[in-house]
Amino acid sequence: MTKEKTVLSGVQPTGRPHLGNFFGAMKQFVELQNSYKTFIFVADYHSLTKQQDPEGLRINTKELVLDYLAIGLDPKKTIIFKQSDVPQVTELSWIFNCITTVPYLMRAHAYKDAEAKGGEVNVGTFSYPLLMAADILLYDADLVPVGQDQKQHVEYARDTALKFNRTFTELFKLPEPLILDTVKVIPGIDGRKMSKSYNNTIPLFSSNDEIKNLVMSIVTDSAGDKPENVYAIHSLFRNSNDLEKIYDENRGKYKNLKEALIADITDFIDPLRKKRQEIAQDEDVVNKVLKHGASIAQEIATKKMLEVKKAIGAN
Ligand code: AMP
Ligand code: TRP
């Protein structure tokens, strides 16, 4: 089968991926690689907007590639690469900077959130959606599997493609977000969106002790019929029939329900963690994968940038 359509997505190397990242986005990467031409990258330049720590970045980048391999991304099927290995992406984002207006970017949720927190927002955070647009458009992606929180960013990429096509030449495809209805936003142990920045995550490769402690500390509302936050996380691991039965039989017994969830998460994570350990035995695996991915991504990006430069008159 020839893979006609292209899937592309990225994750920022900002710490250990969690169940929200996995069920919201990363699981789809693995499923899609069999039927699509797939590009999955480490968004290291994006992470620089919030984390300026060279050793931390090096470690988190390496760890994220190991995570990708452990969940089943196959470098023979998926082009796995590091964003900063393809300098054309920042070149393209500059061009997008020049065709985008300030008020339009000021409407981005991520910028508004950063602004609302007080302090001074860096320019990278402000133009973040345009670097992301360049990520997506440079490789002619059709589909972008992401969690609900990234929907607006994919819309920015579409609008940017339209603007470029209108201003210069029809050069860019219009990408679509791929967001699973069932897992739009996965809650963390405090009930808010599971997020590295809220410190409320269950990491994807947690140890058994971590799983136990984290699940036991899930905040429950004792007024409800069932502990909603426990149930929401549990629904990632079991179908609703199974769950209804468990939650009916244990009505009001929150400790039992948490124990059932601990058992299910542990059964799920244990083999993944083992696989990750095996892969990590090869000290050079990350370098090899990234080198291979970079060479393919660079070739595609170089060709596309030549067309872009021609379209804008910089050839
Ligand atoms: P990030 O860690 O911010 O780079 O996010 C990586 C991917 O995980 C993105 O596609 C996010 O939309 C997705 N994601 C992050 N947190 C959640 C969550 N709590 N629920 C669903 N998807 C999420
Ligand atoms: N902004 C995304 C996130 O925080 C990461 C990302 C960067 C991305 N470039 C992308 C996702 C391109 C999909 C496509 O999760």
PDB file of N, CA, C and O and ligand atoms in Angstrom, residues 8-12 41 43 46 83 128 132 135-136 144 146 150 153, ligand 2:
ATOM      1  N   LEU A   8       1.545  14.325  10.962  1.00  0.00           N
ATOM      2  CA  LEU A   8       2.700  14.926  11.634  1.00  0.00           C
ATOM      3  C   LEU A   8       2.290  15.416  13.019  1.00  0.00           C
ATOM      4  O   LEU A   8       1.204  15.963  13.191  1.00  0.00           O
ATOM      5  N   SER A   9       3.142  15.172  13.999  1.00  0.00           N
ATOM      6  CA  SER A   9       2.906  15.768  15.318  1.00  0.00           C
ATOM      7  C   SER A   9       4.215  15.854  16.092  1.00  0.00           C
ATOM      8  O   SER A   9       5.217  15.252  15.696  1.00  0.00           O
ATOM      9  N   GLY A  10       4.178  16.594  17.174  1.00  0.00           N
ATOM     10  CA  GLY A  10       5.369  16.748  18.002  1.00  0.00           C
ATOM     11  C   GLY A  10       4.988  16.885  19.460  1.00  0.00           C
ATOM     12  O   GLY A  10       3.843  17.185  19.788  1.00  0.00           O
ATOM     13  N   VAL A  11       5.957  16.639  20.316  1.00  0.00           N
ATOM     14  CA  VAL A  11       5.769  16.813  21.756  1.00  0.00           C
ATOM     15  C   VAL A  11       6.974  17.610  22.260  1.00  0.00           C
ATOM     16  O   VAL A  11       8.105  17.419  21.792  1.00  0.00           O
ATOM     17  N   GLN A  12       6.736  18.506  23.205  1.00  0.00           N
ATOM     18  CA  GLN A  12       7.848  19.289  23.747  1.00  0.00           C
ATOM     19  C   GLN A  12       8.632  18.469  24.773  1.00  0.00           C
ATOM     20  O   GLN A  12       8.023  17.796  25.609  1.00  0.00           O
ATOM     21  N   PHE A  41       8.116  14.449  15.829  1.00  0.00           N
ATOM     22  CA  PHE A  41       9.377  15.091  16.215  1.00  0.00           C
ATOM     23  C   PHE A  41       9.396  15.538  17.676  1.00  0.00           C
ATOM     24  O   PHE A  41       8.382  15.525  18.366  1.00  0.00           O
ATOM     25  N   ALA A  43       9.849  18.680  19.865  1.00  0.00           N
ATOM     26  CA  ALA A  43       9.712  20.133  19.643  1.00  0.00           C
ATOM     27  C   ALA A  43      10.637  20.892  20.604  1.00  0.00           C
ATOM     28  O   ALA A  43      10.182  21.584  21.520  1.00  0.00           O
ATOM     29  N   HIS A  46      10.370  24.785  20.529  1.00  0.00           N
ATOM     30  CA  HIS A  46       9.180  25.272  21.242  1.00  0.00           C
ATOM     31  C   HIS A  46       9.398  25.271  22.759  1.00  0.00           C
ATOM     32  O   HIS A  46       8.961  26.184  23.458  1.00  0.00           O
ATOM     33  N   GLN A  83      13.266  18.806  16.050  1.00  0.00           N
ATOM     34  CA  GLN A  83      12.873  20.043  15.350  1.00  0.00           C
ATOM     35  C   GLN A  83      14.089  20.894  14.956  1.00  0.00           C
ATOM     36  O   GLN A  83      14.200  21.351  13.826  1.00  0.00           O
ATOM     37  N   TYR A 128       4.865  31.544  18.976  1.00  0.00           N
ATOM     38  CA  TYR A 128       4.807  30.075  19.067  1.00  0.00           C
ATOM     39  C   TYR A 128       3.909  29.440  17.988  1.00  0.00           C
ATOM     40  O   TYR A 128       4.314  28.486  17.314  1.00  0.00           O
ATOM     41  N   MET A 132       4.910  26.608  15.008  1.00  0.00           N
ATOM     42  CA  MET A 132       4.135  25.362  14.888  1.00  0.00           C
ATOM     43  C   MET A 132       3.513  25.258  13.487  1.00  0.00           C
ATOM     44  O   MET A 132       3.465  24.166  12.900  1.00  0.00           O
ATOM     45  N   ASP A 135       6.213  24.002  11.324  1.00  0.00           N
ATOM     46  CA  ASP A 135       6.405  22.556  11.530  1.00  0.00           C
ATOM     47  C   ASP A 135       5.454  21.762  10.644  1.00  0.00           C
ATOM     48  O   ASP A 135       5.835  20.766  10.027  1.00  0.00           O
ATOM     49  N   ILE A 136       4.219  22.191  10.656  1.00  0.00           N
ATOM     50  CA  ILE A 136       3.159  21.412   9.995  1.00  0.00           C
ATOM     51  C   ILE A 136       3.213  21.595   8.478  1.00  0.00           C
ATOM     52  O   ILE A 136       3.126  20.634   7.713  1.00  0.00           O
ATOM     53  N   VAL A 144      -3.028  16.203  11.833  1.00  0.00           N
ATOM     54  CA  VAL A 144      -2.186  16.492  12.988  1.00  0.00           C
ATOM     55  C   VAL A 144      -2.865  15.940  14.254  1.00  0.00           C
ATOM     56  O   VAL A 144      -3.795  16.553  14.777  1.00  0.00           O
ATOM     57  N   VAL A 146      -3.483  15.525  17.900  1.00  0.00           N
ATOM     58  CA  VAL A 146      -3.134  16.299  19.104  1.00  0.00           C
ATOM     59  C   VAL A 146      -4.283  16.207  20.109  1.00  0.00           C
ATOM     60  O   VAL A 146      -5.378  15.766  19.774  1.00  0.00           O
ATOM     61  N   GLN A 150      -4.507  21.750  21.712  1.00  0.00           N
ATOM     62  CA  GLN A 150      -3.711  22.209  20.568  1.00  0.00           C
ATOM     63  C   GLN A 150      -4.568  22.547  19.346  1.00  0.00           C
ATOM     64  O   GLN A 150      -4.048  22.870  18.278  1.00  0.00           O
ATOM     65  N   HIS A 153      -4.012  25.895  17.782  1.00  0.00           N
ATOM     66  CA  HIS A 153      -2.728  26.001  17.071  1.00  0.00           C
ATOM     67  C   HIS A 153      -2.823  25.427  15.659  1.00  0.00           C
ATOM     68  O   HIS A 153      -2.213  25.957  14.727  1.00  0.00           O
TER      69      HIS A 153
HETATM   70  N1  TRP B   2       2.558  22.764  20.642  1.00  0.00           N
HETATM   71  C1  TRP B   2       2.551  21.332  20.769  1.00  0.00           C
HETATM   72  C2  TRP B   2       2.302  20.966  22.238  1.00  0.00           C
HETATM   73  O1  TRP B   2       2.565  21.724  23.124  1.00  0.00           O
HETATM   74  C3  TRP B   2       3.851  20.706  20.287  1.00  0.00           C
HETATM   75  C4  TRP B   2       4.054  20.938  18.825  1.00  0.00           C
HETATM   76  C5  TRP B   2       4.971  21.773  18.260  1.00  0.00           C
HETATM   77  C6  TRP B   2       3.308  20.356  17.759  1.00  0.00           C
HETATM   78  N2  TRP B   2       4.869  21.749  16.890  1.00  0.00           N
HETATM   79  C7  TRP B   2       3.843  20.900  16.553  1.00  0.00           C
HETATM   80  C8  TRP B   2       2.234  19.461  17.699  1.00  0.00           C
HETATM   81  C9  TRP B   2       3.330  20.539  15.290  1.00  0.00           C
HETATM   82  C10 TRP B   2       1.738  19.104  16.434  1.00  0.00           C
HETATM   83  C11 TRP B   2       2.281  19.653  15.238  1.00  0.00           C
HETATM   84  O2  TRP B   2       1.871  19.891  22.497  1.00  0.00           O
END
